[in-house]
Coordinates of C-alpha atoms in Angstrom, one line a residue:
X6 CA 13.6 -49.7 89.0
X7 CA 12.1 -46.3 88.1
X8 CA 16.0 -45.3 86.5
X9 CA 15.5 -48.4 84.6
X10 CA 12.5 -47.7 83.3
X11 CA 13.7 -43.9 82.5
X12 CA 16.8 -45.4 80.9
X13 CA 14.3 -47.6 78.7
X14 CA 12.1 -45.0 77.4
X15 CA 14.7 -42.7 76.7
X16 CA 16.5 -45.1 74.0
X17 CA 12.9 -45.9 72.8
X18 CA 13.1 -42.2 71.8
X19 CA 16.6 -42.5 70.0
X20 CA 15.4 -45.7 68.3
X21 CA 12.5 -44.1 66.9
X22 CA 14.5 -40.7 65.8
X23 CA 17.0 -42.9 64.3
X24 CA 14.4 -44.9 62.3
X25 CA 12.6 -41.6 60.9
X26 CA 16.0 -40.1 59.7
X27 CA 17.2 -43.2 58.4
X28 CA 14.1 -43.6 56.0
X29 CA 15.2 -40.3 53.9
X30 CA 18.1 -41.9 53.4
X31 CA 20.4 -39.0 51.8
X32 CA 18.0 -36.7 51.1
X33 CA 17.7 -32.8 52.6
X34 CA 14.8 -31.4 53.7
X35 CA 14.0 -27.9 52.3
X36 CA 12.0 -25.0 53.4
X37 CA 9.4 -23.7 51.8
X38 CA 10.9 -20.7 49.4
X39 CA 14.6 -21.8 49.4
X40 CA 13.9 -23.0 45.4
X41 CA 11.6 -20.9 43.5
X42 CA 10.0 -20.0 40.2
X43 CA 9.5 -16.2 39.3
X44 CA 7.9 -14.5 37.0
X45 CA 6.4 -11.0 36.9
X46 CA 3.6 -11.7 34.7
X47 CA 1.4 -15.0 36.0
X48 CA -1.5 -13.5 34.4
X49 CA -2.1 -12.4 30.6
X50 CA -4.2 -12.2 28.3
X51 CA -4.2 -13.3 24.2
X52 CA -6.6 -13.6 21.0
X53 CA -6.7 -17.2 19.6
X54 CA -3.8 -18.0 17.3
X55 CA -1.6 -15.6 19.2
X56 CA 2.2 -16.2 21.2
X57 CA 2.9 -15.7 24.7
X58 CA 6.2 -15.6 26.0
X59 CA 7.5 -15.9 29.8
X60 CA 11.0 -15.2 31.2
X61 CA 11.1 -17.4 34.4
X62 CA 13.6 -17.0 36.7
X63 CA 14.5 -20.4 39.4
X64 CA 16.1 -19.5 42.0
X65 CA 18.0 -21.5 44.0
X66 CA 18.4 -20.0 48.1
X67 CA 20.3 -23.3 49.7
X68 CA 23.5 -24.1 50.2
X69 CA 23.7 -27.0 47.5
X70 CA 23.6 -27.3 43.8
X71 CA 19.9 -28.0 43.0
X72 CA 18.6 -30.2 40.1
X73 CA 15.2 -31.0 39.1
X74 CA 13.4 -32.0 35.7
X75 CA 11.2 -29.0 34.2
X76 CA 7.8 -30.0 33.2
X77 CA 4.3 -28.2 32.2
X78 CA 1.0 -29.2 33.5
X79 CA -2.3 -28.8 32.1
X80 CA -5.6 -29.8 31.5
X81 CA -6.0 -27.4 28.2
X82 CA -6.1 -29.2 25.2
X83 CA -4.7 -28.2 21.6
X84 CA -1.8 -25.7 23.3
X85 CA 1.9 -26.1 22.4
X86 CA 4.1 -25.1 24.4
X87 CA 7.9 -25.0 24.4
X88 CA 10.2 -24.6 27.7
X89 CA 14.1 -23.3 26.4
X90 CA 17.5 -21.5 27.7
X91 CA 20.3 -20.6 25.7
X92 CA 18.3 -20.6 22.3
X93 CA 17.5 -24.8 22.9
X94 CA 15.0 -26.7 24.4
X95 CA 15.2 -27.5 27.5
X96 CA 13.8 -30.6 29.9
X97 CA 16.1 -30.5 32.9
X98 CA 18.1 -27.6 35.0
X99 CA 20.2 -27.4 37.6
X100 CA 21.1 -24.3 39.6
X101 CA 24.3 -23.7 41.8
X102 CA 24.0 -22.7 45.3
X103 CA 22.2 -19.3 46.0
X104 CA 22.2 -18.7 42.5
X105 CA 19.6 -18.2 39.9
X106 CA 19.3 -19.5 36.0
X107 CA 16.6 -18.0 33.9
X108 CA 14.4 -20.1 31.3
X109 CA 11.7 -19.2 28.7
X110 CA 8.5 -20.4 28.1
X111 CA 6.6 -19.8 24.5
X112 CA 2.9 -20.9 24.8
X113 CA 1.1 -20.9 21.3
X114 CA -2.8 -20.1 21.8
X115 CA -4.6 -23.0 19.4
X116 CA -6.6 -21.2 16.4
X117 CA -10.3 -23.0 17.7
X118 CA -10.4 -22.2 21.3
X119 CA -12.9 -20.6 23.5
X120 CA -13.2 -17.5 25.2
X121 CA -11.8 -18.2 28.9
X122 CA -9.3 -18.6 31.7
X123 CA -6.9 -21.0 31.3
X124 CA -3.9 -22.7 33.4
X125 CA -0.8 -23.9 33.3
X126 CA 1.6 -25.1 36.1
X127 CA 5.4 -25.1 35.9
X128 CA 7.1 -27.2 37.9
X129 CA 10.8 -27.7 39.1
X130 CA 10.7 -31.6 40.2
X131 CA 9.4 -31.6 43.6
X132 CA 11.0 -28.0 44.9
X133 CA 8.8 -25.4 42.8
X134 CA 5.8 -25.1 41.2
X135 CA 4.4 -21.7 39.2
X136 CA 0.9 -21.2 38.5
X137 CA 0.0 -19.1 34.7
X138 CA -3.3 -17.9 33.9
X139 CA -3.8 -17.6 30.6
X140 CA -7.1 -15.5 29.4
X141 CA -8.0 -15.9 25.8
X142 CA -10.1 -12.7 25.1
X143 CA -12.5 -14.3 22.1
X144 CA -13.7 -17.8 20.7
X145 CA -11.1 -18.5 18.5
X146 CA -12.6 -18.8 14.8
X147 CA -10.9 -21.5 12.1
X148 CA -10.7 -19.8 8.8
X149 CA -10.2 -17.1 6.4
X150 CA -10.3 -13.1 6.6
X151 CA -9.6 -10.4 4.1
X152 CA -9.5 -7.1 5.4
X153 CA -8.4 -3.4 5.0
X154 CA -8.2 -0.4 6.6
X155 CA -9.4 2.1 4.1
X156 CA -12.0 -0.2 1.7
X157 CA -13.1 3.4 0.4
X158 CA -11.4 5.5 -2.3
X159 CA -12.5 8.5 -3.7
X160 CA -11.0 9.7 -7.4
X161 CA -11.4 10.6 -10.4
X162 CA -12.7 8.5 -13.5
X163 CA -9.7 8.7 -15.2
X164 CA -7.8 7.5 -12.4
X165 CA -7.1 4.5 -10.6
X166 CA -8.0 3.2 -7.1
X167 CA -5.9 1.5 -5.7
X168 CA -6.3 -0.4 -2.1
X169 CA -4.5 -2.2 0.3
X170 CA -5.7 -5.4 2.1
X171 CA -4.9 -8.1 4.4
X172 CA -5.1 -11.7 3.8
X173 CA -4.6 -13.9 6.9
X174 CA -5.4 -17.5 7.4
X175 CA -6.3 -18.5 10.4
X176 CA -6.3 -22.4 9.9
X177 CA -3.8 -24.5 11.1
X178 CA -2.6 -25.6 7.3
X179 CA -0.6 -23.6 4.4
X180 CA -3.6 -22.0 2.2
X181 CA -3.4 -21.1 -1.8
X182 CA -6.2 -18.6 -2.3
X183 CA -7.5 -17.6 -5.7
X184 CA -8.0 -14.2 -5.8
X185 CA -10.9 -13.0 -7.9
X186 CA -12.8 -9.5 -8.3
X187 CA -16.8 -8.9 -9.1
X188 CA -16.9 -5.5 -10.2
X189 CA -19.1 -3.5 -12.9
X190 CA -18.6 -3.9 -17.2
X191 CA -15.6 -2.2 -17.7
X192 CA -13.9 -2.3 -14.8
X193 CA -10.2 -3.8 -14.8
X194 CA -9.5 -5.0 -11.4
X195 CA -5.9 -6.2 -11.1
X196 CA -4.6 -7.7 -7.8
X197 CA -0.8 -7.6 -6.8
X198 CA 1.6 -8.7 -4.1
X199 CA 5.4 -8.1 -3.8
X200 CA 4.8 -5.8 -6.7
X201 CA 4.0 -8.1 -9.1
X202 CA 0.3 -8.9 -10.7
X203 CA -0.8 -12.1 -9.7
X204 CA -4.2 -14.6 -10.0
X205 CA -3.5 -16.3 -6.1
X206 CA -1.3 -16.0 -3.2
X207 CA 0.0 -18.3 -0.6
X208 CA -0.4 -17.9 3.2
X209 CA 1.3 -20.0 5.8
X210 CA -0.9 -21.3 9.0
X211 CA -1.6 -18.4 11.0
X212 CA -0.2 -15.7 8.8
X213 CA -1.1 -12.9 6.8
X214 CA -0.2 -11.1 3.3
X215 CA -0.5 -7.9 1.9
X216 CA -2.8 -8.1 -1.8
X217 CA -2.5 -4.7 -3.8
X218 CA -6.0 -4.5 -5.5
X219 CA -5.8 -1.9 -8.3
X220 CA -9.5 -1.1 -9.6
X221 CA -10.0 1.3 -13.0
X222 CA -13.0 2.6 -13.6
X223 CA -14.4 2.5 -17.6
X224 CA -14.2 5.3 -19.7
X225 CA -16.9 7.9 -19.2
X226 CA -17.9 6.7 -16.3
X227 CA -21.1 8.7 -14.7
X228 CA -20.3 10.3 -10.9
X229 CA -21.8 8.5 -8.3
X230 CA -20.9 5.5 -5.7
X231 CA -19.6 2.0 -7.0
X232 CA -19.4 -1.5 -5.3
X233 CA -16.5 -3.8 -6.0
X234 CA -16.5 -7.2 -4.1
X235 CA -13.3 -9.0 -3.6
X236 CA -13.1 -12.8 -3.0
X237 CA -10.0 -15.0 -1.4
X238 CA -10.9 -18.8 -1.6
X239 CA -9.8 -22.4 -2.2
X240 CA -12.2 -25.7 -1.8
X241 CA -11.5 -25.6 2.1
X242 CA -11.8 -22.0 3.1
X243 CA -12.4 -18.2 2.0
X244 CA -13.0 -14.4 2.8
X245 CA -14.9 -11.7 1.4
X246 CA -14.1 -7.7 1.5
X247 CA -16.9 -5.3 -0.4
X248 CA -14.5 -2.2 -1.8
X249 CA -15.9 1.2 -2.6
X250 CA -14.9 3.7 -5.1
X251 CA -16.6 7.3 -5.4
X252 CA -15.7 8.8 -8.8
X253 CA -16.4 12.2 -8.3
X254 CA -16.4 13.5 -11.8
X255 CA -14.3 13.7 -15.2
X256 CA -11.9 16.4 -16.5
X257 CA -11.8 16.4 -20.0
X258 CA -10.7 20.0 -22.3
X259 CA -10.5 20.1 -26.2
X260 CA -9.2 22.8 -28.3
X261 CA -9.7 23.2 -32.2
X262 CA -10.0 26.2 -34.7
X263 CA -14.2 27.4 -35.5
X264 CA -13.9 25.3 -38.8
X265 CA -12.1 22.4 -37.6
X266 CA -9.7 23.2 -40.3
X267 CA -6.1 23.0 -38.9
X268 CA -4.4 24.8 -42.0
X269 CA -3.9 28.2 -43.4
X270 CA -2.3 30.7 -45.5
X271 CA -0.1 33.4 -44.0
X272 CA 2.0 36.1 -46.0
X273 CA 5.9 36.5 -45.0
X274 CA 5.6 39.2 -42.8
X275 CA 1.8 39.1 -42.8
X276 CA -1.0 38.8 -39.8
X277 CA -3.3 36.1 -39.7
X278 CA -5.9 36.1 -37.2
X279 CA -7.9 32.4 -36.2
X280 CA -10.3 31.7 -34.3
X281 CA -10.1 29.0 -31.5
X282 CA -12.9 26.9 -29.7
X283 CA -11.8 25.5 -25.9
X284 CA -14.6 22.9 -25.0
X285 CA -14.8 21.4 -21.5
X286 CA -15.3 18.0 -22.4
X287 CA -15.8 16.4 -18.8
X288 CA -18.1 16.6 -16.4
X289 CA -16.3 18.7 -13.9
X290 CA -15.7 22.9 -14.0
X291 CA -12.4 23.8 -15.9
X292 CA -10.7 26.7 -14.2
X293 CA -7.6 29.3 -15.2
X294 CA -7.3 27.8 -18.6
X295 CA -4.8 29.5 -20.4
X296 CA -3.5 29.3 -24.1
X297 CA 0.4 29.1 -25.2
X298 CA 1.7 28.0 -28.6
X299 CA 5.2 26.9 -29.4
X300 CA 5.9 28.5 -33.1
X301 CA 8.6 28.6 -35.8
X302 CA 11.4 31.4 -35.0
X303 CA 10.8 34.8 -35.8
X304 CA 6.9 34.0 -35.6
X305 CA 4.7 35.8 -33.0
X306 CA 1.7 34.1 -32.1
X307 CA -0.9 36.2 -29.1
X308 CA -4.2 35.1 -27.7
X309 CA -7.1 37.1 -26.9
X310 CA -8.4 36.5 -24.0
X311 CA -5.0 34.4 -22.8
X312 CA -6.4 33.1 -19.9
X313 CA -10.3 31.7 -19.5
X314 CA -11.3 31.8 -15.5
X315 CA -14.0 29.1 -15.7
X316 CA -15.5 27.2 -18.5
X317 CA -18.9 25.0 -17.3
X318 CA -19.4 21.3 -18.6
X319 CA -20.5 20.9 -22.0
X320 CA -19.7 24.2 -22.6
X321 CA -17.5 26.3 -24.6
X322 CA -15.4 29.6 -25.0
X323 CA -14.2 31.5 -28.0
X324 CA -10.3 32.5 -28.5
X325 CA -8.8 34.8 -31.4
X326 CA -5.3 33.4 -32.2
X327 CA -3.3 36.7 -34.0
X328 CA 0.0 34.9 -35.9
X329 CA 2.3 36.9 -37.5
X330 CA 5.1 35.4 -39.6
X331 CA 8.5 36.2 -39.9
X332 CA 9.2 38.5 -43.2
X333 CA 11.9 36.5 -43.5
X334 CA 10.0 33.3 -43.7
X335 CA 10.7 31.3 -46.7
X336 CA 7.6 30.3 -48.6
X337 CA 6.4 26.7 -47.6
X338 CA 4.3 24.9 -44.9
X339 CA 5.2 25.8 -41.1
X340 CA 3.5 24.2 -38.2
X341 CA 2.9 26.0 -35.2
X342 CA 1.5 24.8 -31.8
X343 CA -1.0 26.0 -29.6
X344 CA -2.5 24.1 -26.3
X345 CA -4.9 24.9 -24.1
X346 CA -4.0 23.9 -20.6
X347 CA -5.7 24.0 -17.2
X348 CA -4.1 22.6 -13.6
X349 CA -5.6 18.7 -14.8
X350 CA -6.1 18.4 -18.5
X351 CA -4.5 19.7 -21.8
X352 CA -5.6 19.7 -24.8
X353 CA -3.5 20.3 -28.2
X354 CA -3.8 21.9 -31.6
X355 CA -1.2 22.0 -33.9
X356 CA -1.8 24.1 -37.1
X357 CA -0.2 24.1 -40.9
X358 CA 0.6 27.3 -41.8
X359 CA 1.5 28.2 -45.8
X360 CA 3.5 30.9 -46.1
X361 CA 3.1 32.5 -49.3
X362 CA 5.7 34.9 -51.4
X363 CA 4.4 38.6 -50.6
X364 CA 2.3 40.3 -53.4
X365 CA 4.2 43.4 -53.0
X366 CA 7.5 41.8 -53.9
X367 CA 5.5 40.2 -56.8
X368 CA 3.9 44.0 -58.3
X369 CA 7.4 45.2 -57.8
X370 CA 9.1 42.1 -59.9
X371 CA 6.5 43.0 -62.4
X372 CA 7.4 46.7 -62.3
X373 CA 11.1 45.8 -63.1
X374 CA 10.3 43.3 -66.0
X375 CA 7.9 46.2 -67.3
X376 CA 11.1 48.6 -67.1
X377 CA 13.4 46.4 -68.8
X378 CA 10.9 45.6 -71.8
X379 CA 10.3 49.5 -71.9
X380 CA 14.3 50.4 -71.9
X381 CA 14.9 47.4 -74.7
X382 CA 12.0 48.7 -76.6
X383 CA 13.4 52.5 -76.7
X384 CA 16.9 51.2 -77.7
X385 CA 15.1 49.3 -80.6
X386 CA 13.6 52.7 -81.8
X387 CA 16.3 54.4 -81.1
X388 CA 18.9 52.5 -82.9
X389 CA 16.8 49.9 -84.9
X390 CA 17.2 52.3 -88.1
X391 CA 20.7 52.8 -88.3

């Protein structure tokens, strides 16, 4: 009776075994690890509006061909997210036995999201999961910024400033801005991009562009600080960026004779000696200003002093110009050049120079007639009577 009842409990057993195995039916029972999901970085961090990108590795450590459906789970709202492998997307892998395939994740951080930890979980069917933490350093903003690194220029007022800034839109739509400069009377503010002027520009969502904003200053403009805002906008969004130009001073040199009279008389042969004002015109110090002159050939034209060390604003400083002409020079006009140069400004002067027949040539053509009338009138007395 007892063998009976050990016989009895002992198929009970097998029964029961039989029935648990039976309801899996065909499928295998895995350990934990032999499929997983690997990535080095489960952790990172991102502005809004910025990428992320994950290289995960699923790795297959049993002796069968795994397959399972790839999905991503969250509770974050307004992320994209896109799984691929081999350059296409991707909703399903399968791996061979103790073999690996690698897939990539690209999560897009929204534009208006706030500052926090985020999560994400990856899952391989029912044989992996991987856990991302996502932290988005700052509360995401949803508009418009115009920016540059250097927003101050320093020059002078006869040149230009010319800055570089930064348009980016940070809305989720394509954005036409109108570009538009309030600067001071008389500036000319232009605004470029790819090198050509332009009025607006066109961002895409989440994108920036270069503006070239060229700023001249008005003639005679005094030294000192200026303000030049700069507008980006369209009915839906816009940026501001305040500019700032420091125009230091002018150069500015002029050069003319004491009379202002740029013609004179000069003998063939003859010296003539002029006198030359240089006038610093701007409002910065002129220094090593020197004198040269380009003349006719066979002229020599010298300068005394050649070289001024300094002249002050306002001021001015006396030259002596010695030409000499050529004693071969026909008579007529002749121009000759002078300039007065220093390292940033140049002035010129150019003078019309007569040249006139020389007197001695004229006494000695006067001598010669005299001879000749005195020979003709002594060979009238002499033979007039015969």
């Amino acid at each position: 009776m007892q063998k009976c009842r050990r016989a009895a409990l002992w198929l009970m057993v097998c029964i029961g075994f039989w029935a648990a195995t039976a309801g899996t039916g065909a499928n295998t029972a895995y350990a934990a690890g032999e499929v997983e999901l690997y990535t080095p970085y489960t952790q990172l961090s991102a502005p809004p509006g910025e990428s992320l990108s994950y290289s995960i590795e699923v790795i297959n450590r049993t002796n069968t061909t795994q397959k399972a459906e790839l999905a991503v789970r969250t509770s974050a709202t307004g992320w994209e997210y896109q799984l691929t492998a081999g350059g296409r997307s991707i909703r399903e892998l399968a791996v061979k036995p103790n073999d690996s395939q690698t897939i990539n994740l690209q999560l897009d951080v929204p534009l208006n999201v706030d500052k926090g930890d985020y999560r994400f979980d990856i899952a391989a069917g029912n044989l992996a999961s991987l856990q991302l933490v996502v932290n988005v350093s700052e509360k995401g903003t949803y508009n418009s910024e115009l920016t540059s690194d250097q927003p101050n220029m320093q020059g002078f007022s006869d040149s230009s400033f010319n800055y570089s800034a930064q348009l980016r839109n940070r809305t989720a739509e394509q954005q036409t801005y109108s570009l538009q400069a309030d600067a001071g009377a008389g500036w000319d503010v232009r605004f470029k991009s790819g090198g050509n002027n332009v009025t607006s520009v066109t961002v895409e969502p989440n994108a920036s562009q270069t503006v070239t904003i060229e700023a001249t200053p008005p003639v005679n403009i005094e030294a000192g600080t200026y303000k030049i805002p700069v507008r980006a906008s369209n009915q839906s969004t816009s940026a501001e960026l305040e500019l700032e130009a420091v125009v230091s001073g002018t150069y500015g040199i002029s050069l003319s004779t004491a009379n202002e009279v740029l013609s004179a008389d000069i003998t063939a042969g003859g010296e003539r000696k002029l006198d030359l004002l240089v006038k610093n015109t701007g409002t910065i110090v002129l220094e090593d200003v020197s004198l040269n002159s380009q003349s006719p050939t066979g002229w020599e034209v010298t300068f005394e002093p050649k070289t001024i060390r300094s002249i002050e604003p306002g001021k001015t400083t006396q030259v002596q110009a010695t030409l000499k002409a050529d004693k071969r020079s026909l008579a007529g006009d002749y121009v000759v050049s002078m300039t007065a140069s220093s390292a940033q400004k140049s002035s010129n002067a150019s003078l019309r120079m007569s040249v006139k027949s020389s007197v001695l040539w004229g006494w000695i053509g006067i001598l010669i007639i005299l001879a000749v009338a005195a020979g003709l009138y002594g060979l009238f007395r002499k033979y007039g009577r015969r």
